[in-house]
Amino acid sequence: MPPTAADLAGRTFIVTGANSGIGRVTAATLAERGAQVFLACRSVGKGEAVAAPLRAGGAKAEVLHLDLADLASVRGAAATFLARDLPLHGLINNAGLAGTRALTRDGFELTFGVNHLGHFLLTRLLEARLRASAPARVVNVASGAHRSAKGIDFTVLREPARSPGALREYGVSKLANVLFTRELARRWAGSGVTAYALHPGVVATGIWRRLPGPLRWLITRFMISPEEGAGTTIFCATAPELAGVSGRYYDRQGESTPSAVAQDDALAARLWDESEKLVGLPP
Ligand SMILES: NC(=O)c1ccc[n+]([C@@H]2O[C@H](COP(=O)([O-])OP(=O)(O)OC[C@H]3O[C@@H](n4cnc5c(N)ncnc54)[C@H](OP(=O)(O)O)[C@@H]3O)[C@@H](O)[C@H]2O)c1
């Protein structure tokens, strides 16, 4: 049955990286379907440029400042949201970057720090609210690029990326998204909070901004649109048939099998433990 206009009325979502690309379409779609949506963005101005027209159209959309490259900002965003005393039915960990060799404010490799660690901390800080709002979902926007990673070298996470275009580090960060989803499902089993990882497709968005202009222009012609790219995220966040299903990986709005290493339960458990130490959470 196609969703009705206001089928998400009374539901509250946070979408990270909602000012651009897949996150922008995800946030707008959820808001247009009646949900209250927090657009968690590092630039409040860019977030407002998306949220203000949604509000003008009668939707409930507001910006939450969040810089995933700064764990103090992640803590601040979680505290700001929790202070609102609202339920949280969906946390969409969508923000991501590729192709940059740098460190986060806390000294972590930027790709891993933003794509995984910031989201790990945000999710854990919102855990109690998600549990209290169950049924609730955590959706981690991963990538088919997780298949390029053969494992996680925990000894290099405080060094800038070394590989050409930081592609290897991107693959590792996306592997971490899939493993985190798997471990969330295991640790939060029975809580009513379910977790999903997904590949959105190859989508013409800002993620390709570091490619040379003519090449970017050429290859993005062959990619799917952000509207199509948001389809699997929205499916994971809202599909009634996924109620109670947790820890799986999706592609093209259907379940898919992630790489063998992304199904390694020992690695998933280790990633959780190491991430706790890195972000300073008690075990
Ligand atoms: N496009 C694809 O083909 C593709 C394929 C597989 C997976 N994905 C995944 O899809 C997700 C969305 O990416 P996209 O393709 O929509 O790219 P995008 O248009 O570049 O959007 C990425 C979003 O992440 C935000 N972001 C980056 N660094 C951040 C930080 N430190 N704190 C908070 N937000 C930050 C960006 O904010 P700014 O605008 O301020 O930079 C932007 O809103 C990513 O996780 C990406 O890995 C994309």
mmCIF file of C-alpha atoms and ligand atoms in Angstrom:
data_model
loop_
_atom_site.group_PDB
_atom_site.id
_atom_site.type_symbol
_atom_site.label_atom_id
_atom_site.label_comp_id
_atom_site.label_asym_id
_atom_site.label_seq_id
_atom_site.Cartn_x
_atom_site.Cartn_y
_atom_site.Cartn_z
ATOM 1 C CA MET A 1 0.000 0.000 0.000
ATOM 2 C CA PRO A 2 1.525 3.415 -0.879
ATOM 3 C CA PRO A 3 2.094 5.676 2.137
ATOM 4 C CA THR A 4 -0.620 8.203 2.818
ATOM 5 C CA ALA A 5 0.294 11.890 3.091
ATOM 6 C CA ALA A 6 0.498 11.996 6.885
ATOM 7 C CA ASP A 7 1.247 8.370 7.747
ATOM 8 C CA LEU A 8 4.203 9.422 9.958
ATOM 9 C CA ALA A 9 2.277 11.973 12.063
ATOM 10 C CA GLY A 10 3.368 11.716 15.692
ATOM 11 C CA ARG A 11 6.731 10.152 14.789
ATOM 12 C CA THR A 12 10.026 11.948 15.451
ATOM 13 C CA PHE A 13 13.222 11.445 13.448
ATOM 14 C CA ILE A 14 16.766 12.784 13.438
ATOM 15 C CA VAL A 15 18.569 12.758 10.069
ATOM 16 C CA THR A 16 22.293 13.551 10.077
ATOM 17 C CA GLY A 17 23.744 15.351 7.053
ATOM 18 C CA ALA A 18 20.256 16.452 6.065
ATOM 19 C CA ASN A 19 21.272 19.621 4.212
ATOM 20 C CA SER A 20 22.468 17.803 1.119
ATOM 21 C CA GLY A 21 22.098 14.767 -1.146
ATOM 22 C CA ILE A 22 20.435 11.635 0.196
ATOM 23 C CA GLY A 23 19.942 13.110 3.671
ATOM 24 C CA ARG A 24 18.128 16.164 2.315
ATOM 25 C CA VAL A 25 15.633 14.015 0.410
ATOM 26 C CA THR A 26 15.240 11.643 3.372
ATOM 27 C CA ALA A 27 14.478 14.476 5.795
ATOM 28 C CA ALA A 28 12.093 16.195 3.378
ATOM 29 C CA THR A 29 10.216 12.979 2.618
ATOM 30 C CA LEU A 30 9.785 12.072 6.285
ATOM 31 C CA ALA A 31 8.627 15.626 7.099
ATOM 32 C CA GLU A 32 6.216 15.689 4.155
ATOM 33 C CA ARG A 33 4.750 12.419 5.453
ATOM 34 C CA GLY A 34 3.899 14.149 8.737
ATOM 35 C CA ALA A 35 6.889 13.316 10.934
ATOM 36 C CA GLN A 36 8.664 15.835 13.121
ATOM 37 C CA VAL A 37 12.189 15.911 11.704
ATOM 38 C CA PHE A 38 15.431 17.267 13.145
ATOM 39 C CA LEU A 39 17.965 18.026 10.443
ATOM 40 C CA ALA A 40 21.302 17.426 12.172
ATOM 41 C CA CYS A 41 23.805 19.507 10.218
ATOM 42 C CA ARG A 42 27.227 21.017 10.786
ATOM 43 C CA SER A 43 26.145 24.210 9.047
ATOM 44 C CA VAL A 44 23.001 25.637 10.615
ATOM 45 C CA GLY A 45 22.616 27.987 7.641
ATOM 46 C CA LYS A 46 22.680 25.131 5.106
ATOM 47 C CA GLY A 47 20.277 23.149 7.273
ATOM 48 C CA GLU A 48 17.891 26.080 7.502
ATOM 49 C CA ALA A 49 17.913 26.412 3.716
ATOM 50 C CA VAL A 50 16.274 22.966 3.644
ATOM 51 C CA ALA A 51 14.164 23.209 6.809
ATOM 52 C CA ALA A 52 12.625 26.656 6.227
ATOM 53 C CA PRO A 53 10.786 25.749 2.981
ATOM 54 C CA LEU A 54 9.540 22.562 4.617
ATOM 55 C CA ARG A 55 8.110 24.579 7.520
ATOM 56 C CA ALA A 56 6.603 27.044 5.060
ATOM 57 C CA GLY A 57 4.780 24.075 3.527
ATOM 58 C CA GLY A 58 3.360 23.121 6.935
ATOM 59 C CA ALA A 59 5.891 20.417 7.835
ATOM 60 C CA LYS A 60 7.631 20.083 11.200
ATOM 61 C CA ALA A 61 11.323 20.511 10.452
ATOM 62 C CA GLU A 62 14.080 22.122 12.450
ATOM 63 C CA VAL A 63 17.847 22.197 12.492
ATOM 64 C CA LEU A 64 20.021 20.614 15.156
ATOM 65 C CA HIS A 65 23.651 21.694 15.069
ATOM 66 C CA LEU A 66 25.928 18.652 14.782
ATOM 67 C CA ASP A 67 29.554 18.414 13.729
ATOM 68 C CA LEU A 68 30.441 14.727 13.692
ATOM 69 C CA ALA A 69 34.140 15.622 13.460
ATOM 70 C CA ASP A 70 33.954 17.045 16.993
ATOM 71 C CA LEU A 71 32.800 14.757 19.805
ATOM 72 C CA ALA A 72 31.948 17.752 22.005
ATOM 73 C CA SER A 73 29.544 18.866 19.284
ATOM 74 C CA VAL A 74 28.028 15.368 19.166
ATOM 75 C CA ARG A 75 27.469 15.504 22.917
ATOM 76 C CA GLY A 76 25.997 18.983 22.578
ATOM 77 C CA ALA A 77 23.584 17.896 19.829
ATOM 78 C CA ALA A 78 22.397 14.911 21.839
ATOM 79 C CA ALA A 79 21.910 17.070 24.946
ATOM 80 C CA THR A 80 19.986 19.693 22.959
ATOM 81 C CA PHE A 81 17.662 17.061 21.528
ATOM 82 C CA LEU A 82 17.159 15.252 24.860
ATOM 83 C CA ALA A 83 16.305 18.555 26.564
ATOM 84 C CA ARG A 84 13.312 18.870 24.232
ATOM 85 C CA ASP A 85 11.719 15.882 25.967
ATOM 86 C CA LEU A 86 10.457 14.412 22.708
ATOM 87 C CA PRO A 87 10.308 10.747 21.732
ATOM 88 C CA LEU A 88 12.735 9.490 19.087
ATOM 89 C CA HIS A 89 11.377 6.887 16.683
ATOM 90 C CA GLY A 90 14.097 7.017 14.056
ATOM 91 C CA LEU A 91 17.777 7.982 14.059
ATOM 92 C CA ILE A 92 19.088 8.143 10.495
ATOM 93 C CA ASN A 93 22.891 8.130 10.588
ATOM 94 C CA ASN A 94 23.343 9.407 7.048
ATOM 95 C CA ALA A 95 26.116 12.035 7.069
ATOM 96 C CA GLY A 96 29.351 11.005 5.487
ATOM 97 C CA LEU A 97 32.401 12.171 3.624
ATOM 98 C CA ALA A 98 35.043 10.723 1.370
ATOM 99 C CA GLY A 99 38.335 11.767 -0.124
ATOM 100 C CA THR A 100 39.817 13.943 2.629
ATOM 101 C CA ARG A 101 43.080 13.351 4.466
ATOM 102 C CA ALA A 102 42.723 15.000 7.836
ATOM 103 C CA LEU A 103 42.011 14.397 11.501
ATOM 104 C CA THR A 104 38.907 15.150 13.526
ATOM 105 C CA ARG A 105 39.054 17.695 16.327
ATOM 106 C CA ASP A 106 39.700 14.801 18.716
ATOM 107 C CA GLY A 107 42.554 13.476 16.575
ATOM 108 C CA PHE A 108 40.903 10.579 14.710
ATOM 109 C CA GLU A 109 41.268 9.781 11.008
ATOM 110 C CA LEU A 110 38.564 12.030 9.563
ATOM 111 C CA THR A 111 36.633 9.486 7.482
ATOM 112 C CA PHE A 112 36.409 6.946 10.295
ATOM 113 C CA GLY A 113 35.808 9.704 12.841
ATOM 114 C CA VAL A 114 32.853 11.262 10.998
ATOM 115 C CA ASN A 115 31.325 8.254 9.262
ATOM 116 C CA HIS A 116 31.567 5.870 12.224
ATOM 117 C CA LEU A 117 32.777 7.292 15.549
ATOM 118 C CA GLY A 118 30.595 10.407 15.612
ATOM 119 C CA HIS A 119 27.531 8.338 14.768
ATOM 120 C CA PHE A 120 28.505 5.666 17.295
ATOM 121 C CA LEU A 121 28.600 8.270 20.072
ATOM 122 C CA LEU A 122 25.400 9.985 18.910
ATOM 123 C CA THR A 123 23.527 6.671 18.846
ATOM 124 C CA ARG A 124 24.728 5.661 22.286
ATOM 125 C CA LEU A 125 23.849 9.046 23.794
ATOM 126 C CA LEU A 126 20.324 8.717 22.356
ATOM 127 C CA GLU A 127 19.965 5.052 23.339
ATOM 128 C CA ALA A 128 17.744 5.599 26.369
ATOM 129 C CA ARG A 129 15.383 7.861 24.396
ATOM 130 C CA LEU A 130 15.181 5.376 21.529
ATOM 131 C CA ARG A 131 14.409 2.550 23.957
ATOM 132 C CA ALA A 132 11.776 4.642 25.709
ATOM 133 C CA SER A 133 10.178 5.403 22.314
ATOM 134 C CA ALA A 134 10.132 1.804 21.031
ATOM 135 C CA PRO A 135 9.327 0.640 18.474
ATOM 136 C CA ALA A 136 12.165 2.742 17.116
ATOM 137 C CA ARG A 137 14.826 2.305 14.441
ATOM 138 C CA VAL A 138 18.477 3.192 13.849
ATOM 139 C CA VAL A 139 19.341 3.389 10.147
ATOM 140 C CA ASN A 140 23.024 3.479 9.205
ATOM 141 C CA VAL A 141 23.711 4.643 5.658
ATOM 142 C CA ALA A 142 26.691 2.468 4.739
ATOM 143 C CA SER A 143 27.860 1.690 1.196
ATOM 144 C CA GLY A 144 28.721 -1.121 -1.149
ATOM 145 C CA ALA A 145 32.244 0.279 -0.711
ATOM 146 C CA HIS A 146 32.369 -1.649 2.580
ATOM 147 C CA ARG A 147 33.263 -4.650 0.393
ATOM 148 C CA SER A 148 36.674 -3.145 -0.377
ATOM 149 C CA ALA A 149 37.700 -3.379 3.300
ATOM 150 C CA LYS A 150 39.294 -6.619 4.423
ATOM 151 C CA GLY A 151 39.285 -5.639 8.082
ATOM 152 C CA ILE A 152 39.920 -2.740 10.468
ATOM 153 C CA ASP A 153 43.440 -1.775 11.500
ATOM 154 C CA PHE A 154 42.825 -0.372 14.961
ATOM 155 C CA THR A 155 46.412 0.914 15.185
ATOM 156 C CA VAL A 156 46.051 3.635 12.515
ATOM 157 C CA LEU A 157 42.837 5.330 13.621
ATOM 158 C CA ARG A 158 44.708 8.350 14.962
ATOM 159 C CA GLU A 159 46.614 8.970 11.720
ATOM 160 C CA PRO A 160 45.437 10.825 8.614
ATOM 161 C CA ALA A 161 44.420 8.647 5.674
ATOM 162 C CA ARG A 162 47.295 7.198 3.662
ATOM 163 C CA SER A 163 45.594 5.610 0.655
ATOM 164 C CA PRO A 164 45.078 7.428 -2.677
ATOM 165 C CA GLY A 165 41.933 9.550 -2.389
ATOM 166 C CA ALA A 166 41.449 8.116 1.116
ATOM 167 C CA LEU A 167 39.455 5.383 -0.595
ATOM 168 C CA ARG A 168 40.697 2.584 1.619
ATOM 169 C CA GLU A 169 39.721 4.559 4.716
ATOM 170 C CA TYR A 170 36.273 5.218 3.241
ATOM 171 C CA GLY A 171 35.768 1.464 2.732
ATOM 172 C CA VAL A 172 36.817 0.795 6.336
ATOM 173 C CA SER A 173 34.439 3.453 7.662
ATOM 174 C CA LYS A 174 31.556 1.911 5.701
ATOM 175 C CA LEU A 175 32.491 -1.574 6.922
ATOM 176 C CA ALA A 176 32.267 -0.088 10.415
ATOM 177 C CA ASN A 177 28.710 1.111 9.627
ATOM 178 C CA VAL A 178 27.636 -2.432 8.727
ATOM 179 C CA LEU A 179 29.398 -4.040 11.713
ATOM 180 C CA PHE A 180 27.951 -1.427 14.089
ATOM 181 C CA THR A 181 24.462 -2.260 12.810
ATOM 182 C CA ARG A 182 25.057 -5.963 13.416
ATOM 183 C CA GLU A 183 26.325 -5.380 16.947
ATOM 184 C CA LEU A 184 23.506 -2.955 17.729
ATOM 185 C CA ALA A 185 21.022 -5.673 16.793
ATOM 186 C CA ARG A 186 22.765 -8.171 19.061
ATOM 187 C CA ARG A 187 23.172 -5.856 22.066
ATOM 188 C CA TRP A 188 19.758 -4.211 21.836
ATOM 189 C CA ALA A 189 17.815 -7.379 21.024
ATOM 190 C CA GLY A 190 14.421 -7.376 22.688
ATOM 191 C CA SER A 191 14.466 -3.601 23.295
ATOM 192 C CA GLY A 192 12.095 -2.779 20.431
ATOM 193 C CA VAL A 193 14.858 -0.698 18.826
ATOM 194 C CA THR A 194 15.950 -2.265 15.545
ATOM 195 C CA ALA A 195 18.944 -1.417 13.337
ATOM 196 C CA TYR A 196 19.475 -1.427 9.565
ATOM 197 C CA ALA A 197 22.479 -0.813 7.304
ATOM 198 C CA LEU A 198 22.157 -0.023 3.625
ATOM 199 C CA HIS A 199 23.764 0.815 0.319
ATOM 200 C CA PRO A 200 21.837 3.702 -1.278
ATOM 201 C CA GLY A 201 23.074 3.036 -4.818
ATOM 202 C CA VAL A 202 25.585 5.150 -6.694
ATOM 203 C CA VAL A 203 24.013 8.562 -6.323
ATOM 204 C CA ALA A 204 24.800 11.948 -7.880
ATOM 205 C CA THR A 205 25.438 13.972 -4.699
ATOM 206 C CA GLY A 206 28.028 16.207 -3.109
ATOM 207 C CA ILE A 207 30.026 13.181 -1.984
ATOM 208 C CA TRP A 208 31.790 13.319 -5.365
ATOM 209 C CA ARG A 209 32.813 16.971 -4.896
ATOM 210 C CA ARG A 210 36.539 16.173 -4.670
ATOM 211 C CA LEU A 211 36.683 14.695 -8.170
ATOM 212 C CA PRO A 212 37.976 17.024 -10.919
ATOM 213 C CA GLY A 213 35.059 19.061 -12.343
ATOM 214 C CA PRO A 214 34.810 17.554 -15.869
ATOM 215 C CA LEU A 215 35.151 13.982 -14.564
ATOM 216 C CA ARG A 216 32.543 14.694 -11.884
ATOM 217 C CA TRP A 217 30.192 16.101 -14.512
ATOM 218 C CA LEU A 218 30.664 13.042 -16.708
ATOM 219 C CA ILE A 219 30.279 10.259 -14.151
ATOM 220 C CA THR A 220 27.390 11.827 -12.274
ATOM 221 C CA ARG A 221 25.370 11.650 -15.545
ATOM 222 C CA PHE A 222 25.297 7.878 -15.060
ATOM 223 C CA MET A 223 24.265 7.891 -11.411
ATOM 224 C CA ILE A 224 20.823 7.728 -9.847
ATOM 225 C CA SER A 225 19.250 10.876 -8.427
ATOM 226 C CA PRO A 226 19.223 11.738 -4.695
ATOM 227 C CA GLU A 227 15.447 11.120 -4.804
ATOM 228 C CA GLU A 228 16.043 7.543 -5.961
ATOM 229 C CA GLY A 229 19.048 7.229 -3.649
ATOM 230 C CA ALA A 230 16.970 8.021 -0.562
ATOM 231 C CA GLY A 231 14.555 5.180 -1.346
ATOM 232 C CA THR A 232 16.350 2.460 0.591
ATOM 233 C CA THR A 233 16.935 4.727 3.607
ATOM 234 C CA ILE A 234 13.234 5.589 3.764
ATOM 235 C CA PHE A 235 12.350 1.934 3.299
ATOM 236 C CA CYS A 236 14.564 0.933 6.243
ATOM 237 C CA ALA A 237 13.238 3.788 8.383
ATOM 238 C CA THR A 238 9.535 3.222 7.768
ATOM 239 C CA ALA A 239 8.600 -0.050 6.018
ATOM 240 C CA PRO A 240 6.053 -1.934 8.166
ATOM 241 C CA GLU A 241 7.407 -5.260 6.893
ATOM 242 C CA LEU A 242 10.774 -4.535 8.577
ATOM 243 C CA ALA A 243 9.219 -4.216 12.050
ATOM 244 C CA GLY A 244 11.125 -6.503 14.385
ATOM 245 C CA VAL A 245 13.846 -7.271 11.821
ATOM 246 C CA SER A 246 17.285 -6.082 12.934
ATOM 247 C CA GLY A 247 20.975 -6.118 12.026
ATOM 248 C CA ARG A 248 20.540 -6.763 8.303
ATOM 249 C CA TYR A 249 21.939 -5.010 5.209
ATOM 250 C CA TYR A 250 19.766 -3.587 2.422
ATOM 251 C CA ASP A 251 20.203 -2.531 -1.194
ATOM 252 C CA ARG A 252 17.523 -1.372 -3.669
ATOM 253 C CA GLN A 253 14.834 -1.631 -0.989
ATOM 254 C CA GLY A 254 15.521 -5.296 -0.358
ATOM 255 C CA GLU A 255 17.732 -7.381 1.882
ATOM 256 C CA SER A 256 21.211 -8.071 0.569
ATOM 257 C CA THR A 257 24.227 -10.001 1.809
ATOM 258 C CA PRO A 258 27.137 -7.851 3.000
ATOM 259 C CA SER A 259 30.758 -8.957 2.655
ATOM 260 C CA ALA A 260 32.006 -11.900 4.711
ATOM 261 C CA VAL A 261 34.057 -9.613 6.959
ATOM 262 C CA ALA A 262 30.950 -7.499 7.601
ATOM 263 C CA GLN A 263 29.392 -10.641 9.079
ATOM 264 C CA ASP A 264 32.278 -11.261 11.486
ATOM 265 C CA ASP A 265 30.686 -11.146 14.946
ATOM 266 C CA ALA A 266 34.027 -11.046 16.750
ATOM 267 C CA LEU A 267 35.101 -8.009 14.712
ATOM 268 C CA ALA A 268 31.738 -6.329 15.335
ATOM 269 C CA ALA A 269 32.149 -6.848 19.088
ATOM 270 C CA ARG A 270 35.716 -5.571 19.008
ATOM 271 C CA LEU A 271 34.698 -2.474 17.020
ATOM 272 C CA TRP A 272 32.052 -1.701 19.655
ATOM 273 C CA ASP A 273 34.562 -2.044 22.515
ATOM 274 C CA GLU A 274 37.264 -0.018 20.760
ATOM 275 C CA SER A 275 34.748 2.675 19.777
ATOM 276 C CA GLU A 276 33.613 3.017 23.380
ATOM 277 C CA LYS A 277 37.208 3.613 24.447
ATOM 278 C CA LEU A 278 37.880 6.082 21.632
ATOM 279 C CA VAL A 279 34.823 8.247 22.363
ATOM 280 C CA GLY A 280 35.226 7.950 26.141
ATOM 281 C CA LEU A 281 32.080 6.005 26.996
ATOM 282 C CA PRO A 282 32.124 3.636 29.954
ATOM 283 C CA PRO A 283 32.025 -0.055 28.915
HETATM 284 N N1 LIG B 1 26.422 9.219 -3.218
HETATM 285 C C1 LIG B 1 26.707 7.926 -3.323
HETATM 286 O O1 LIG B 1 26.880 7.375 -4.414
HETATM 287 C C2 LIG B 1 26.814 7.086 -2.077
HETATM 288 C C3 LIG B 1 27.066 5.713 -2.230
HETATM 289 C C4 LIG B 1 27.143 4.918 -1.096
HETATM 290 C C5 LIG B 1 26.984 5.495 0.156
HETATM 291 N N2 LIG B 1 26.744 6.839 0.274
HETATM 292 C C6 LIG B 1 26.587 7.391 1.626
HETATM 293 O O2 LIG B 1 25.434 8.196 1.662
HETATM 294 C C7 LIG B 1 25.549 9.121 2.746
HETATM 295 C C8 LIG B 1 25.070 10.494 2.288
HETATM 296 O O3 LIG B 1 25.993 10.987 1.340
HETATM 297 P P1 LIG B 1 25.562 11.788 0.028
HETATM 298 O O4 LIG B 1 25.913 10.943 -1.121
HETATM 299 O O5 LIG B 1 24.171 12.308 0.173
HETATM 300 O O6 LIG B 1 26.652 12.979 0.048
HETATM 301 P P2 LIG B 1 26.546 14.546 0.357
HETATM 302 O O7 LIG B 1 25.565 15.184 -0.543
HETATM 303 O O8 LIG B 1 27.960 15.019 0.313
HETATM 304 O O9 LIG B 1 25.992 14.606 1.830
HETATM 305 C C9 LIG B 1 26.806 14.301 2.927
HETATM 306 C C10 LIG B 1 26.272 15.010 4.142
HETATM 307 O O10 LIG B 1 27.126 14.697 5.251
HETATM 308 C C11 LIG B 1 27.425 15.926 5.893
HETATM 309 N N3 LIG B 1 28.663 15.898 6.675
HETATM 310 C C12 LIG B 1 29.919 15.744 6.219
HETATM 311 N N4 LIG B 1 30.783 15.896 7.238
HETATM 312 C C13 LIG B 1 30.045 16.152 8.350
HETATM 313 C C14 LIG B 1 30.351 16.431 9.704
HETATM 314 N N5 LIG B 1 31.620 16.510 10.142
HETATM 315 N N6 LIG B 1 29.336 16.626 10.576
HETATM 316 C C15 LIG B 1 28.057 16.592 10.154
HETATM 317 N N7 LIG B 1 27.707 16.372 8.891
HETATM 318 C C16 LIG B 1 28.691 16.159 7.995
HETATM 319 C C17 LIG B 1 27.498 16.949 4.780
HETATM 320 O O11 LIG B 1 27.448 18.259 5.299
HETATM 321 P P3 LIG B 1 28.111 19.501 4.477
HETATM 322 O O12 LIG B 1 27.150 19.815 3.371
HETATM 323 O O13 LIG B 1 28.211 20.577 5.529
HETATM 324 O O14 LIG B 1 29.444 19.019 3.971
HETATM 325 C C18 LIG B 1 26.279 16.547 3.988
HETATM 326 O O15 LIG B 1 25.122 17.067 4.574
HETATM 327 C C19 LIG B 1 27.004 9.066 3.192
HETATM 328 O O16 LIG B 1 27.094 8.326 4.393
HETATM 329 C C20 LIG B 1 27.693 8.327 2.069
HETATM 330 O O17 LIG B 1 28.831 7.612 2.510
HETATM 331 C C21 LIG B 1 26.661 7.647 -0.815
#
